[in-house]
Amino acid sequence: MIFSTQRCAAVLKLAFWLGIATLGISSAQSEVAVSVSPQAYAPDVREISLSFSAPMILPGQKKTTAPATVSCIPKDAQLKIAQDGWINDRQWSMNLSERLPSATLCTIALHDNLQALDGSRVKAGPWSFNTGGPNFHPYDNDERNFGEDGVVFFYSTHPVDKSSLLNNVTCRVGDSGAQALQWLDDAEMFRAARRRHPYHRDVTALRKDYPNLLAGRCPQAPLDNGAQVTITVGKGVTTPWGATDASDSTTVLKVRPKFQVWLRCRRNIPGTGECDPRHGVSMHFSALVDGDHPQLRLPDGSALKSNPRWGPEEYIGPIAEGDTVSVVLKGEIRDIDGRPLSNPEVLRKGFEFGRFPPYLGIPLRIGTLPWKNSQKIPPLWPVVVRKLDPQLEVRQSHVGGNEDEETASKAARLWRSVAALQTEYYQSSKPLPRLEDFNWPQTLFVPTRGGEIETVGVPLGEPGLYLLEVESPAWSAYFTTSDQEHDPKLFSQNFQNQDEYRRAKNFMWRASRMAWVQVTNLNITVPLGSDKDALVWVTTIDSGLPVEGARVDVSTRMASYFGGEKRMRKAWPKPLPTWRKVTIMKATLSFSTARIWPWSASAGMTLTPDKGSAIPFLIVNCSGREKRSTFNACCANIA
């Protein structure tokens, strides 16, 4: 009995210590650690995963219920799950088909009574992450709008927890210390927003268009014009549900200038820098005007027509050269914030337009005129002048059928150089012919009125090719002394130095006063067809019938002459124009992208056929493109 009592006591003691040990072991295994991803700030979420430190499911049971619930706010931020489930006995994952929108806050909560396989408890959550804050940033605060009152407007893509704004948004002026913004109520914000949104009638209308608009004032106000202000939005600014950004953001603003006005010329007269009256003037204010804009009046008292629009107000003519417009004010001009003009003297002195310089121009430097020999009215070639000498000196050379080959060759080379100026910039890198080498056997004097724009006619004589050069001392003096600016890019590409540019400019100026004119009663056309051939048709202008016995040669401006059935270049199939005598003109083709047509100028005369006339040259313009090669400005010789 004594033995049994002692044995029983020993068993109880052993059971006690075993219980204590078992309790310790159970306590050590009672909690399973969990690793959750993502957490905190995660702007681009495509997967949510949980990793456990102990087995949670039996092998092969991957379709077991998810261990946690993932919920997101706001309500429109719904999880679009592509696939979720257990990867193995310790890892669970949820893959999303679309990334979560910004300012989304998600919470991951484990299911109640979640245990590992051995019965151990799992560490409790919950865990959360967000895809960013409300995107709270300064809005519409450019130099035109950010005023001396220091009011800064903010906008966000999502609602903002207004309590989080306190001490999280600061204003620093220049190098001074940063201070927290003072936030405005809706009534104060509406008054401050009037200069930005003048068409909103009340706060309700403003809120309808800008539901998340807020405004704060820098405590350093009033601010100096032109001062630099730094606005810092801290990462503590959150949505009402707690979504926040990962870092602070900074915006630098500049206080608007004083209320000013400018009268600006819309376009200057080339070569003079004065205002061109044909294009009017614009009036520009640095802020919105409270009331109507001033009127601009001409010297005769008539008001200029205005073209009001969002921005500068434009005033257009008709305005005469040299006119000075005055500004009619209906009282003091203020902006919608009540600020007076800081430069009213601009309006008091008005605006003066410039005067046009002398002008000499030849509308067409290459062309043809019909010739009529039955009457004594000569063909006239037009020249446009303005405020020049009482008479123009026109030097004239006539290349006729009896001219020697050397004279004709000089004429052709000179014509090609003049024609090159139609499309190329000065051609300074290529040798230009010396005009002094050309003979000018005849000089004409054509009278002008010497006033405003007028067109004068240069009379021409017998049929043939004429080279004309118009001289005017007044035009020469203006052109050579006016400050004609050059294009720096073209200057660097085409000229080595200023002297080379000046020589090319002088040649261009002289060539601009020259013209090649064909006087004829014959007409040349070059129709194009689809069989890689071209026909040159020589006809009388009045009847349109082919001229018998005509011979056609073609030269390009690259000084290449062709006749008969020769090819222009080996790379080209057969673009040589040939003449055929037929009464029905059937077009055939040279190039699909080519265009060939005659230059012509009508003198308004009735033409008389003259099949006995023959002329040495007829100018046509040939242009096209084949294998990156361009040809244009061809001269056709008809005899």
XYZ file of C-alpha atoms in Angstrom:
639
model
C 0.000 0.000 0.000
C 2.854 2.298 0.865
C 4.497 1.364 -2.463
C 1.331 2.109 -4.371
C 0.979 5.534 -2.769
C 4.540 6.470 -3.611
C 4.165 5.144 -7.150
C 0.981 7.135 -7.665
C 2.666 10.317 -6.470
C 5.537 9.776 -8.901
C 3.167 9.242 -11.820
C 1.281 12.411 -10.993
C 4.505 14.363 -10.751
C 5.688 13.033 -14.128
C 2.338 13.862 -15.695
C 2.560 17.389 -14.340
C 5.967 18.016 -15.839
C 4.947 16.396 -19.134
C 1.936 18.680 -19.234
C 4.123 21.699 -18.618
C 6.491 20.613 -21.405
C 3.631 19.934 -23.784
C 2.160 23.320 -22.998
C 5.493 24.947 -23.822
C 5.786 23.111 -27.114
C 2.216 24.055 -28.098
C 2.897 27.661 -27.160
C 5.997 27.749 -29.389
C 4.014 26.404 -32.396
C 0.773 28.340 -31.811
C 1.463 31.223 -34.272
C 2.400 30.956 -37.973
C 4.229 33.935 -39.539
C 2.783 35.488 -42.726
C 4.576 37.499 -45.431
C 2.198 39.741 -47.450
C 2.908 41.516 -50.758
C 2.314 44.320 -51.624
C 2.174 46.633 -48.628
C 2.148 50.421 -48.108
C 2.663 52.368 -51.412
C 2.411 50.234 -54.552
C 1.555 52.209 -57.729
C 1.428 49.244 -60.118
C -0.269 46.194 -58.589
C -0.679 43.103 -60.759
C -0.392 40.363 -58.081
C -1.295 39.897 -54.416
C 0.481 37.059 -52.582
C 0.646 35.520 -49.088
C 3.489 33.272 -47.866
C 3.119 31.236 -44.645
C 5.891 29.837 -42.468
C 4.087 26.481 -42.001
C 2.116 24.161 -44.299
C -1.473 25.322 -44.659
C -2.971 22.650 -46.938
C -2.369 19.002 -47.763
C -0.418 18.262 -50.933
C -2.689 18.202 -53.980
C -5.421 20.354 -52.388
C -4.624 23.603 -54.278
C -8.312 24.344 -54.863
C -8.906 24.863 -51.174
C -10.694 28.057 -50.136
C -8.588 31.250 -50.173
C -6.993 32.071 -46.799
C -7.839 35.775 -46.925
C -10.276 38.357 -48.235
C -9.051 41.332 -50.311
C -11.309 44.400 -50.325
C -10.632 47.772 -51.990
C -12.074 51.276 -51.853
C -13.442 53.387 -53.461
C -16.265 51.270 -54.788
C -15.329 51.754 -58.434
C -11.917 50.196 -57.772
C -12.976 46.605 -58.230
C -10.509 43.744 -58.365
C -10.491 42.114 -61.788
C -9.127 38.678 -60.972
C -7.533 36.650 -63.720
C -6.562 33.681 -61.509
C -6.132 32.939 -57.803
C -5.240 29.871 -55.736
C -2.553 27.992 -53.830
C 0.796 27.695 -55.555
C 1.998 25.137 -52.993
C 1.172 24.222 -49.388
C 2.635 27.514 -48.070
C 1.991 30.119 -50.832
C -1.238 31.656 -52.080
C -1.481 34.159 -54.965
C -4.060 36.335 -56.742
C -3.254 37.570 -60.276
C -5.133 40.605 -61.650
C -6.128 41.044 -65.297
C -5.945 44.854 -65.023
C -3.903 47.168 -62.852
C -5.706 48.912 -60.039
C -6.539 52.602 -60.601
C -4.762 55.333 -58.696
C -5.845 56.378 -55.193
C -7.051 52.852 -54.387
C -6.711 51.490 -50.834
C -6.906 47.721 -50.406
C -7.056 45.680 -47.188
C -5.992 42.025 -46.851
C -7.726 40.260 -43.932
C -7.256 36.584 -42.963
C -10.312 34.469 -42.462
C -11.381 33.884 -38.858
C -9.980 30.763 -37.138
C -7.428 30.210 -39.916
C -5.011 27.466 -38.787
C -2.048 25.573 -40.145
C -2.197 21.819 -40.724
C -0.805 21.137 -37.250
C -3.464 23.357 -35.724
C -1.191 26.326 -35.092
C -2.765 29.757 -35.191
C -1.808 32.179 -37.982
C -0.542 35.648 -37.163
C -3.432 38.088 -37.324
C -3.580 41.035 -39.805
C -4.925 42.991 -41.426
C -2.463 44.385 -43.965
C -3.055 47.200 -46.474
C -1.548 48.873 -49.511
C -2.514 51.832 -51.745
C -1.785 52.775 -55.346
C -1.134 56.449 -54.631
C -2.786 59.515 -53.234
C -5.490 61.821 -54.626
C -3.101 63.442 -57.165
C -3.538 66.778 -55.439
C -1.675 69.483 -57.380
C -1.759 73.223 -58.195
C -4.153 73.929 -61.061
C -4.370 76.746 -63.645
C -1.803 78.905 -61.874
C 0.243 80.223 -64.800
C 1.808 83.674 -64.835
C -1.415 85.180 -66.161
C -3.561 83.837 -63.302
C -1.421 83.656 -60.152
C -2.112 87.001 -58.534
C -0.777 89.248 -55.808
C -3.395 87.887 -53.398
C -1.380 84.660 -53.203
C -4.394 82.409 -53.859
C -3.355 79.012 -55.188
C -5.934 76.719 -56.778
C -5.618 72.962 -56.464
C -7.308 70.136 -58.246
C -7.260 66.387 -57.728
C -8.501 63.349 -59.574
C -10.037 61.989 -56.352
C -11.611 63.575 -53.275
C -9.263 64.874 -50.574
C -9.506 64.554 -46.823
C -9.490 68.267 -45.952
C -8.167 67.597 -42.470
C -5.018 66.135 -44.051
C -4.281 69.461 -45.771
C -3.376 71.213 -42.542
C 0.398 71.609 -42.278
C 0.884 69.301 -45.285
C 0.702 72.041 -47.966
C 3.153 74.917 -47.613
C 4.067 78.136 -49.445
C 7.569 79.605 -49.689
C 8.204 83.027 -51.278
C 11.705 83.415 -52.675
C 14.243 82.229 -50.126
C 12.012 82.811 -47.106
C 10.777 80.049 -44.861
C 7.810 77.860 -45.801
C 4.441 78.505 -44.171
C 1.248 76.452 -44.196
C -1.478 77.614 -46.583
C -4.682 79.160 -45.291
C -7.613 77.317 -46.888
C -10.603 79.231 -48.289
C -14.265 78.368 -47.978
C -16.439 78.044 -51.097
C -17.564 81.692 -51.131
C -13.998 83.015 -50.874
C -12.806 80.547 -53.485
C -15.531 81.631 -55.936
C -14.548 85.289 -55.635
C -10.895 84.417 -56.193
C -11.745 82.178 -59.148
C -13.577 84.900 -61.046
C -10.523 85.943 -63.055
C -10.027 82.330 -64.178
C -13.654 81.348 -64.717
C -15.600 84.581 -65.337
C -18.565 82.768 -66.893
C -19.565 80.776 -63.802
C -22.554 82.445 -62.180
C -22.172 81.011 -58.697
C -20.412 78.417 -56.564
C -22.825 75.684 -57.676
C -21.919 76.170 -61.338
C -18.226 76.207 -60.460
C -18.526 73.020 -58.415
C -20.398 71.298 -61.230
C -17.476 71.751 -63.614
C -14.711 71.383 -61.020
C -15.995 69.117 -58.222
C -12.623 68.659 -56.511
C -11.423 72.280 -56.799
C -9.881 73.756 -53.627
C -8.053 77.006 -52.945
C -5.575 78.204 -50.350
C -3.831 81.510 -49.725
C -0.159 82.055 -49.024
C 0.031 83.799 -45.637
C 2.809 86.050 -47.028
C 0.277 87.861 -49.292
C 0.126 90.440 -50.787
C 2.952 89.238 -53.038
C 5.216 91.324 -55.245
C 4.741 91.185 -59.027
C 7.151 88.692 -60.551
C 7.945 86.991 -57.224
C 8.784 83.283 -57.318
C 6.646 81.085 -55.081
C 7.256 77.411 -54.254
C 4.246 75.268 -53.325
C 4.964 71.921 -51.638
C 2.285 69.230 -51.295
C 3.343 66.718 -48.646
C 2.787 62.997 -48.857
C 0.500 63.311 -45.862
C -2.331 64.576 -48.092
C -4.755 61.649 -48.350
C -8.126 60.643 -49.699
C -10.993 60.228 -47.217
C -10.240 56.480 -47.218
C -6.528 56.949 -46.478
C -4.737 56.543 -49.833
C -1.562 58.622 -49.926
C 1.425 59.328 -52.173
C 4.918 58.046 -51.489
C 6.710 61.416 -51.584
C 6.237 65.179 -51.551
C 5.665 67.152 -54.771
C 6.862 70.688 -55.507
C 5.540 73.308 -57.957
C 7.177 76.670 -58.697
C 4.829 79.552 -59.552
C 5.439 83.146 -60.604
C 3.256 86.055 -59.578
C 1.629 87.747 -62.581
C 2.958 91.112 -63.803
C 1.187 94.406 -63.317
C -1.931 95.089 -65.362
C -0.523 96.249 -68.696
C -1.589 96.846 -72.288
C 0.328 96.486 -75.564
C -0.454 97.770 -79.045
C 1.376 95.450 -81.384
C 1.885 95.466 -85.118
C 0.625 92.245 -86.658
C 3.168 92.296 -89.496
C 6.065 94.544 -90.496
C 6.872 95.878 -93.956
C 9.823 93.839 -95.291
C 13.048 95.807 -95.403
C 11.811 98.742 -93.287
C 10.656 97.245 -89.985
C 7.653 99.602 -89.942
C 4.117 98.386 -89.340
C 2.268 97.174 -92.424
C -1.168 98.889 -92.544
C -2.625 96.044 -94.623
C -2.564 93.705 -91.615
C -3.711 96.029 -88.838
C -2.794 96.098 -85.166
C -3.658 94.006 -82.101
C -4.399 95.177 -78.562
C -3.296 92.820 -75.822
C -4.009 93.112 -72.073
C -2.144 91.115 -69.452
C -5.436 90.300 -67.681
C -9.163 90.250 -68.425
C -10.635 93.736 -68.766
C -13.634 94.687 -66.654
C -15.905 96.052 -69.379
C -15.458 96.837 -73.064
C -12.111 97.282 -74.764
C -11.125 100.763 -75.990
C -11.915 101.868 -79.548
C -9.260 102.653 -82.150
C -10.044 105.496 -84.556
C -8.457 106.693 -87.787
C -7.577 110.355 -88.445
C -10.958 110.900 -90.151
C -12.769 109.741 -86.998
C -13.915 106.370 -88.305
C -13.496 103.384 -86.010
C -11.350 100.425 -86.941
C -13.154 97.127 -87.256
C -12.337 94.797 -84.394
C -12.104 91.047 -84.371
C -12.694 90.073 -80.718
C -11.495 86.656 -79.712
C -10.022 84.838 -76.723
C -6.664 86.574 -76.471
C -5.493 89.788 -78.151
C -8.198 91.831 -79.875
C -7.347 92.482 -83.507
C -8.123 95.709 -85.363
C -8.117 95.617 -89.135
C -8.390 98.186 -91.928
C -8.664 99.531 -94.434
C -5.780 101.631 -93.103
C -3.718 103.994 -95.242
C 0.064 104.031 -95.028
C 1.343 106.609 -92.573
C -1.957 106.752 -90.651
C -1.843 107.292 -86.897
C -4.688 105.670 -84.974
C -5.882 107.149 -81.700
C -7.419 105.304 -78.768
C -10.805 106.389 -77.442
C -11.249 105.648 -73.723
C -14.610 105.565 -71.954
C -13.087 105.976 -68.531
C -10.349 104.356 -66.506
C -9.559 100.825 -67.618
C -9.314 98.203 -64.885
C -9.087 94.445 -64.886
C -11.703 92.223 -63.283
C -9.742 92.337 -60.025
C -9.972 96.142 -59.978
C -6.316 96.843 -60.825
C -5.701 100.004 -62.921
C -3.403 100.032 -65.944
C 0.247 100.464 -65.050
C 1.136 101.866 -68.514
C -1.798 104.032 -69.727
C 0.641 106.162 -71.751
C 0.673 103.409 -74.395
C -2.958 104.160 -75.202
C -2.610 107.933 -74.982
C 0.074 108.145 -77.685
C -1.799 105.920 -80.177
C -0.143 103.945 -82.949
C 1.536 104.961 -86.215
C 1.666 102.795 -89.330
C 4.563 102.758 -91.757
C 4.917 103.728 -95.397
C 5.683 101.342 -98.196
C 9.060 101.595 -99.916
C 9.578 101.917 -103.679
C 8.883 98.788 -105.662
C 9.755 97.301 -109.025
C 8.560 93.853 -109.961
C 8.141 91.695 -113.028
C 5.178 89.337 -112.483
C 6.559 86.736 -114.912
C 10.264 86.532 -115.678
C 9.712 83.822 -118.290
C 6.725 83.866 -120.620
C 5.189 84.229 -124.040
C 3.142 86.941 -125.727
C 0.989 86.502 -128.819
C 2.060 88.620 -131.799
C -0.330 90.307 -134.159
C 1.136 91.719 -137.344
C -2.051 92.942 -139.033
C -2.275 95.979 -136.743
C 0.255 98.429 -135.371
C -0.416 97.585 -131.699
C 2.772 96.050 -130.313
C 2.686 93.335 -127.656
C 3.299 94.735 -124.164
C 5.135 92.977 -121.314
C 3.904 94.083 -117.836
C 6.147 95.653 -115.175
C 4.731 96.660 -111.766
C 6.204 99.803 -110.147
C 5.550 102.087 -107.196
C 7.023 105.510 -106.422
C 9.865 105.211 -108.893
C 11.437 107.503 -111.456
C 9.334 109.377 -114.049
C 10.493 106.850 -116.609
C 11.996 103.365 -116.625
C 15.025 102.469 -118.687
C 14.499 99.111 -120.371
C 17.464 97.467 -122.041
C 16.356 95.029 -124.683
C 18.049 92.369 -126.773
C 16.230 90.550 -129.537
C 17.456 87.081 -130.522
C 16.161 86.652 -134.066
C 16.501 84.095 -136.815
C 19.638 85.754 -138.201
C 21.578 85.840 -134.916
C 24.876 83.999 -134.921
C 25.373 80.830 -132.905
C 27.563 82.538 -130.257
C 24.906 85.122 -129.430
C 22.223 82.460 -129.196
C 24.454 80.348 -126.946
C 25.080 83.307 -124.606
C 21.378 83.997 -124.481
C 20.591 80.385 -123.621
C 23.192 80.273 -120.832
C 21.981 83.534 -119.368
C 18.376 82.388 -119.530
C 19.208 79.175 -117.689
C 20.826 81.142 -114.862
C 17.839 83.447 -114.576
C 15.463 80.484 -114.657
C 17.424 78.800 -111.865
C 16.489 81.659 -109.549
C 12.855 80.626 -109.859
C 13.416 77.637 -107.574
C 16.958 77.766 -106.168
C 18.560 80.015 -103.598
C 21.073 82.311 -105.346
C 23.097 79.382 -106.800
C 26.232 80.910 -105.290
C 28.173 77.649 -105.568
C 27.717 77.540 -109.354
C 29.377 79.893 -111.867
C 26.949 82.587 -112.956
C 27.275 84.232 -116.366
C 28.482 87.806 -116.503
C 25.728 90.048 -117.735
C 28.342 92.431 -119.107
C 29.228 89.816 -121.728
C 25.795 90.205 -123.271
C 25.097 92.887 -125.873
C 22.151 95.233 -125.372
C 21.496 96.671 -128.809
C 18.369 98.676 -127.884
C 17.263 100.876 -124.961
C 13.656 101.974 -124.394
C 12.293 104.592 -121.988
C 8.872 103.773 -120.558
C 7.047 106.596 -118.685
C 5.469 106.093 -115.233
C 3.155 108.220 -113.092
C 5.601 108.015 -110.189
C 2.859 107.405 -107.635
C 1.129 104.381 -106.159
C 1.164 100.863 -107.558
C 0.798 100.880 -111.332
C 1.418 98.473 -114.184
C 3.326 99.768 -117.191
C 3.792 97.918 -120.468
C 7.125 97.428 -122.211
C 6.474 97.381 -125.981
C 8.068 94.590 -127.996
C 8.548 94.429 -131.750
C 8.938 91.608 -134.240
C 8.432 87.943 -133.323
C 11.317 86.338 -131.542
C 12.908 85.891 -128.142
C 13.560 89.044 -126.079
C 15.805 89.499 -123.075
C 14.686 92.525 -121.027
C 16.391 94.308 -118.119
C 14.556 97.141 -116.351
C 16.624 99.915 -114.746
C 15.464 102.396 -112.067
C 17.904 104.553 -110.045
C 15.318 104.973 -107.260
C 14.785 101.221 -106.952
C 18.509 100.489 -107.112
C 19.231 103.022 -104.361
C 16.583 101.537 -102.071
C 17.504 97.906 -102.681
C 21.244 98.367 -102.173
C 20.872 100.453 -98.981
C 17.954 98.674 -97.265
C 18.799 96.206 -94.543
C 17.545 92.975 -96.081
C 18.044 90.224 -93.524
C 19.139 86.811 -94.747
C 18.173 83.409 -93.480
C 21.079 82.255 -91.212
C 20.493 78.584 -92.048
C 20.526 79.144 -95.803
C 23.428 81.565 -95.416
C 25.598 78.948 -93.688
C 24.667 76.267 -96.246
C 25.253 78.345 -99.382
C 27.860 81.019 -98.667
C 31.392 80.957 -97.324
C 31.544 84.612 -96.255
C 29.719 87.930 -96.368
C 31.333 89.012 -99.655
C 30.088 85.897 -101.423
C 26.618 86.512 -100.041
C 26.721 90.144 -101.235
C 27.758 89.161 -104.750
C 24.990 86.570 -104.952
C 22.487 89.076 -103.574
C 23.462 91.635 -106.204
C 23.036 89.086 -108.966
C 19.670 88.038 -107.569
C 18.622 91.703 -107.419
C 19.666 92.241 -111.022
C 18.106 88.994 -112.236
C 14.819 89.964 -110.541
C 14.609 92.894 -112.999
C 15.083 90.664 -116.037
C 12.626 88.739 -118.175
C 12.732 86.330 -121.104
C 9.759 86.958 -123.360
C 8.771 85.003 -126.447
C 6.718 86.951 -128.974
C 5.088 84.577 -131.430
C 1.962 83.534 -133.198
C 3.023 79.919 -132.706
C 2.153 77.745 -129.752
C 4.018 74.786 -128.279
C 2.506 72.085 -126.076
C 4.008 68.893 -124.728
C 1.265 66.356 -123.880
C 2.219 63.295 -121.856
C 0.846 59.791 -122.273
C 1.408 56.242 -121.021
C 3.813 54.747 -123.578
C 6.925 56.495 -122.204
C 7.016 59.002 -125.038
C 6.187 62.689 -125.339
C 5.079 64.753 -128.323
C 5.840 68.422 -128.904
C 3.050 70.081 -130.877
C 3.802 73.304 -132.755
C 0.607 75.064 -133.831
C -0.683 78.528 -134.595
C -2.374 80.107 -131.597
C -5.520 81.107 -133.459
C -6.317 77.928 -135.415
C -4.566 75.238 -133.372
C -3.359 73.481 -136.519
C 0.189 72.076 -136.703
C 2.798 74.212 -138.471
C 4.371 72.562 -141.488
C 8.124 72.175 -141.602
C 8.762 72.960 -137.934
C 11.947 71.570 -136.428
C 12.162 71.151 -132.643
C 15.298 71.022 -130.525
C 15.238 70.896 -126.707
C 17.810 72.153 -124.233
C 17.722 71.859 -120.459
C 19.077 74.474 -118.096
C 22.048 72.153 -117.550
C 23.272 73.242 -121.046
C 22.401 69.928 -122.708
C 20.998 70.135 -126.239
C 19.011 67.341 -127.857
C 17.554 66.837 -131.284
C 15.954 64.051 -133.253
C 15.577 60.719 -131.465
C 18.397 61.094 -128.909
C 17.928 60.215 -125.249
C 18.232 62.906 -122.581
C 19.873 60.556 -120.082
C 20.624 56.862 -120.125
C 18.642 56.280 -116.950
C 15.513 57.690 -118.547
C 13.536 55.553 -121.009
C 12.754 58.020 -123.781
C 11.655 61.426 -122.519
C 12.831 63.275 -125.656
C 10.000 65.355 -127.119
C 9.534 64.692 -130.855
C 7.366 66.460 -133.418
C 4.762 64.759 -135.555
C 2.493 66.326 -138.119
C -1.065 65.238 -137.410
C -4.354 67.069 -137.182
C -5.719 64.991 -134.281
C -3.559 65.383 -131.167
C -3.369 62.104 -129.278
C -1.453 62.433 -125.990
C 1.270 59.972 -125.054
C 3.246 59.678 -121.827
C 6.808 60.425 -120.780
C 6.690 60.100 -116.951
C 3.786 59.309 -114.691
C 4.794 62.118 -112.297
C 6.015 64.587 -114.913
C 4.386 67.868 -115.863
C 5.280 69.885 -118.938
C 3.416 73.052 -119.879
C 4.112 76.360 -121.620
C 4.514 79.618 -119.702
C 2.194 82.182 -121.233
C 0.904 85.696 -120.642
C -2.107 87.016 -122.508
C -2.082 90.552 -123.913
C -5.788 90.486 -124.704
C -5.399 90.715 -128.501
C -7.160 89.039 -131.419
C -4.643 86.849 -133.191
C -4.107 86.490 -136.907
C -2.610 83.269 -138.289
C 0.745 83.635 -139.984
C 2.133 80.323 -141.182
C 5.070 82.053 -142.806
C 6.570 83.174 -139.483
C 9.392 81.228 -137.962
C 11.026 81.923 -134.595
C 14.332 80.673 -133.193
C 13.335 80.027 -129.568
C 10.215 79.224 -127.625
C 10.393 78.874 -123.844
C 8.565 76.101 -122.041
C 8.834 74.888 -118.471
C 9.532 71.155 -118.111
C 9.515 69.668 -114.643
C 9.389 66.132 -113.345
C 11.148 63.606 -111.153
C 12.577 60.169 -111.972
C 15.002 58.170 -109.803
C 15.755 61.213 -107.615
C 16.720 63.284 -110.651
C 14.881 66.512 -111.360
C 14.708 68.395 -114.636
C 12.941 71.670 -115.222
C 13.084 74.926 -117.122
C 13.607 73.602 -120.658
C 14.069 75.764 -123.712
C 12.555 74.523 -126.969
C 13.971 75.815 -130.244
C 11.516 75.933 -133.100
C 12.589 76.778 -136.622
